């Protein structure tokens, strides 16, 4: 009989790992706390490293069908002055076999859920993990409402507030608190792409006084954007979409603040068809041996939650799926089973491989966030803009940095 793998969370990593493991002969079952996955969140920038993994589960082409390939990275000041441009994105397809493209988060999540169904993988929505009990040869997960499931091993891919992580930490004698608020919030929206940037699919970063604006296309007609601001009061990461009447009021408020920013900022704010606001969180890195315990292992944001400033959270979660799946053996007989020792060995190798890269990116994202949002007045902004310019001038270093990211995971 195929070993049952309990996968907690049907976000980005959970479903992808489920498909990769099913192909190796396991029987994955996915548990998702949300009753019915629907319209939520804003968008994600998928980079070649993540898209390579989505290609393995036959999803990359489908997502890219309606998403323009990125052609450039562009940084500018709020006045419109150019700080730097790189055409690396236009070479990605040739170099790495995949481009970079923005997608609506809902489109990705629903496509992944559909893929589970098409692959005959069980998914239980409305099942919220509450506890994990471990025996010598099995693991038992308990869910809200008294439901239980048994399996050979458990994957905690339940995101930044992972219950699985809290349970594993407790087992290791660590009482971990809530994720750390980075002091920054994001207000994000989806708007028709303004004429001023139409036909030029850029990942455009705009730097101003005490604020940062980012935008990229997510379809042939629409762009996603986000404003990052320092705020001392935490805005909970609830991903609630604003109602139409709230959008109108919020747009007016933001437009007042950003009216003197150059195009396309005012047009994007004015055109917003949906908006949401949330706080940005991350966590201090775990050591590799803390990523797993007995028959359980953490994956994606559950292991290394990050703020979004490097656009790598989902891409790294996808890399995790690849690295964990290749380390798990193929189920090659009716009597196949995995001992606790064998699982511990595999999970440790996986965590040792992944921890240094993901820890560096989490720390890098936090530092990038602080650099982007400078509050020390015009002189401090000028200094920040000069520093941004300097980074782009060293083309070799820029190329090496991106190559280090995108040539992985295979
Ligand atoms: C504003 C913002 C912008 C971002 N932009 C990018 C980007 O451009 N590119 C990028 O690569 N990354 C980006 N990220 C990061 C990215 O969203 C995450 O890193 C990625 O979603 C992690 O995938 P995951 O599968 O680990 O977790 P998630 O996608 O968060 O999925 C976790 C799932 O587990 C479910 N769950 C939670 N608790 C339980 C429970 N107790 N029981 C059962 N199910 C549970 C959740 O409902 C969810 O469906 C961004 C993040 C933010 C906040």
Short mmCIF file of C-alpha atoms in Angstrom, two decimals, residues 34-186:
data_model
loop_
_atom_site.label_atom_id
_atom_site.label_comp_id
_atom_site.label_asym_id
_atom_site.label_seq_id
_atom_site.Cartn_x
_atom_site.Cartn_y
_atom_site.Cartn_z
CA UNK A 34 -10.26 27.55 4.56
CA UNK A 35 -13.71 26.14 3.85
CA UNK A 36 -13.63 26.97 0.17
CA UNK A 37 -10.57 28.49 -1.47
CA UNK A 38 -11.71 31.57 -3.33
CA UNK A 39 -10.77 35.11 -4.26
CA UNK A 40 -8.04 36.25 -1.85
CA UNK A 41 -4.82 38.24 -1.78
CA UNK A 42 -3.24 40.25 -4.56
CA UNK A 43 -0.51 38.89 -6.79
CA UNK A 44 2.85 37.17 -6.94
CA UNK A 45 5.88 37.55 -9.15
CA UNK A 46 6.95 34.10 -10.28
CA UNK A 47 10.62 33.92 -11.18
CA UNK A 48 12.42 31.28 -13.29
CA UNK A 49 13.44 29.26 -10.20
CA UNK A 50 9.81 28.89 -9.09
CA UNK A 51 8.41 28.48 -12.59
CA UNK A 52 10.83 25.61 -13.26
CA UNK A 53 9.14 23.69 -10.43
CA UNK A 54 5.66 24.68 -11.64
CA UNK A 55 6.81 23.34 -15.03
CA UNK A 56 7.44 19.94 -13.42
CA UNK A 57 3.76 19.78 -12.39
CA UNK A 58 2.65 21.01 -15.84
CA UNK A 59 1.36 24.36 -14.60
CA UNK A 60 3.93 26.87 -15.86
CA UNK A 61 2.62 27.07 -19.44
CA UNK A 62 -0.98 27.44 -18.31
CA UNK A 63 -0.09 30.34 -16.00
CA UNK A 64 2.13 31.98 -18.58
CA UNK A 65 -0.60 31.84 -21.24
CA UNK A 66 -2.25 34.92 -19.83
CA UNK A 67 0.74 36.59 -18.11
CA UNK A 68 3.15 38.81 -20.07
CA UNK A 69 6.79 37.78 -19.69
CA UNK A 70 8.77 40.40 -17.83
CA UNK A 71 11.18 42.27 -20.10
CA UNK A 72 13.04 44.52 -17.65
CA UNK A 73 13.76 45.53 -14.09
CA UNK A 74 13.40 49.30 -13.79
CA UNK A 75 14.02 51.55 -10.77
CA UNK A 76 13.05 55.20 -10.74
CA UNK A 77 12.62 58.09 -8.32
CA UNK A 78 9.17 59.47 -7.54
CA UNK A 79 10.03 62.40 -9.85
CA UNK A 80 10.31 59.93 -12.74
CA UNK A 81 14.12 60.16 -12.90
CA UNK A 82 15.66 56.86 -13.94
CA UNK A 83 17.79 55.15 -11.28
CA UNK A 84 18.57 51.97 -13.16
CA UNK A 85 17.36 49.50 -15.78
CA UNK A 86 18.32 45.92 -16.48
CA UNK A 87 17.16 43.78 -19.38
CA UNK A 88 18.06 40.53 -17.61
CA UNK A 89 14.36 39.46 -17.57
CA UNK A 90 14.22 39.44 -21.39
CA UNK A 91 17.04 36.84 -21.41
CA UNK A 92 15.61 34.53 -18.73
CA UNK A 93 13.66 32.21 -21.02
CA UNK A 94 16.77 31.47 -23.01
CA UNK A 95 19.10 31.25 -20.00
CA UNK A 96 16.93 29.40 -17.52
CA UNK A 97 14.17 27.82 -19.61
CA UNK A 98 11.52 29.97 -17.90
CA UNK A 99 10.74 33.70 -17.87
CA UNK A 100 9.44 35.78 -14.96
CA UNK A 101 5.79 36.78 -14.84
CA UNK A 102 3.27 38.24 -12.44
CA UNK A 103 0.15 36.23 -11.64
CA UNK A 104 -2.96 36.87 -9.60
CA UNK A 105 -2.61 34.91 -6.37
CA UNK A 106 -6.13 33.55 -6.68
CA UNK A 107 -5.40 32.28 -10.20
CA UNK A 108 -2.37 30.37 -8.91
CA UNK A 109 -4.16 28.97 -5.85
CA UNK A 110 -7.23 27.83 -7.79
CA UNK A 111 -5.11 26.34 -10.60
CA UNK A 112 -3.17 24.35 -7.99
CA UNK A 113 -6.35 23.11 -6.35
CA UNK A 114 -7.72 22.06 -9.76
CA UNK A 115 -4.46 20.24 -10.44
CA UNK A 116 -4.93 18.22 -7.24
CA UNK A 117 -8.41 17.24 -8.37
CA UNK A 118 -7.19 16.36 -11.89
CA UNK A 119 -4.45 14.19 -10.35
CA UNK A 120 -6.95 12.37 -8.16
CA UNK A 121 -5.43 13.73 -4.93
CA UNK A 122 -7.76 14.03 -1.94
CA UNK A 123 -8.22 17.55 -0.61
CA UNK A 124 -10.18 18.35 2.54
CA UNK A 125 -11.18 21.99 2.79
CA UNK A 126 -12.34 23.41 6.12
CA UNK A 127 -9.91 21.12 8.04
CA UNK A 128 -7.84 23.24 10.41
CA UNK A 129 -4.86 21.47 11.96
CA UNK A 130 -4.88 21.63 15.76
CA UNK A 131 -2.54 18.94 16.99
CA UNK A 132 -0.05 16.31 15.93
CA UNK A 133 0.57 13.04 17.75
CA UNK A 134 3.45 10.83 16.81
CA UNK A 135 3.85 7.07 17.18
CA UNK A 136 6.82 4.89 16.22
CA UNK A 137 5.44 4.06 12.77
CA UNK A 138 2.79 6.69 12.08
CA UNK A 139 1.73 10.27 12.66
CA UNK A 140 -1.78 11.36 13.59
CA UNK A 141 -3.08 14.84 12.81
CA UNK A 142 -6.09 16.25 14.69
CA UNK A 143 -8.25 18.93 13.17
CA UNK A 144 -10.82 21.37 14.50
CA UNK A 145 -14.11 19.63 15.18
CA UNK A 146 -12.45 16.42 16.41
CA UNK A 147 -11.52 15.02 12.99
CA UNK A 148 -8.33 12.96 12.67
CA UNK A 149 -6.12 11.56 9.93
CA UNK A 150 -3.26 9.07 10.08
CA UNK A 151 -0.26 8.90 7.81
CA UNK A 152 3.32 7.78 7.43
CA UNK A 153 4.65 11.34 7.65
CA UNK A 154 3.38 14.94 7.77
CA UNK A 155 4.35 18.03 5.81
CA UNK A 156 3.69 21.37 7.53
CA UNK A 157 3.07 23.75 4.63
CA UNK A 158 0.55 25.90 6.47
CA UNK A 159 2.19 29.26 5.86
CA UNK A 160 3.49 32.13 7.95
CA UNK A 161 1.27 31.38 10.97
CA UNK A 162 1.78 27.63 10.73
CA UNK A 163 0.23 25.64 13.54
CA UNK A 164 2.48 22.75 12.50
CA UNK A 165 5.55 24.89 13.20
CA UNK A 166 4.29 25.86 16.66
CA UNK A 167 3.73 22.19 17.49
CA UNK A 168 7.17 21.15 16.26
CA UNK A 169 8.84 23.98 18.17
CA UNK A 170 6.98 22.98 21.33
CA UNK A 171 8.26 19.43 20.94
CA UNK A 172 11.78 20.89 20.70
CA UNK A 173 11.12 22.81 23.93
CA UNK A 174 10.69 26.22 22.26
CA UNK A 175 7.65 28.39 22.87
CA UNK A 176 7.60 30.55 19.77
CA UNK A 177 5.49 33.71 19.65
CA UNK A 178 3.68 35.25 16.72
CA UNK A 179 5.60 36.31 13.58
CA UNK A 180 7.57 39.55 13.89
CA UNK A 181 6.01 42.73 12.51
CA UNK A 182 8.62 44.40 10.28
CA UNK A 183 7.27 47.91 10.93
CA UNK A 184 6.03 48.16 7.35
CA UNK A 185 2.58 47.84 5.79
CA UNK A 186 1.53 47.37 2.21
#
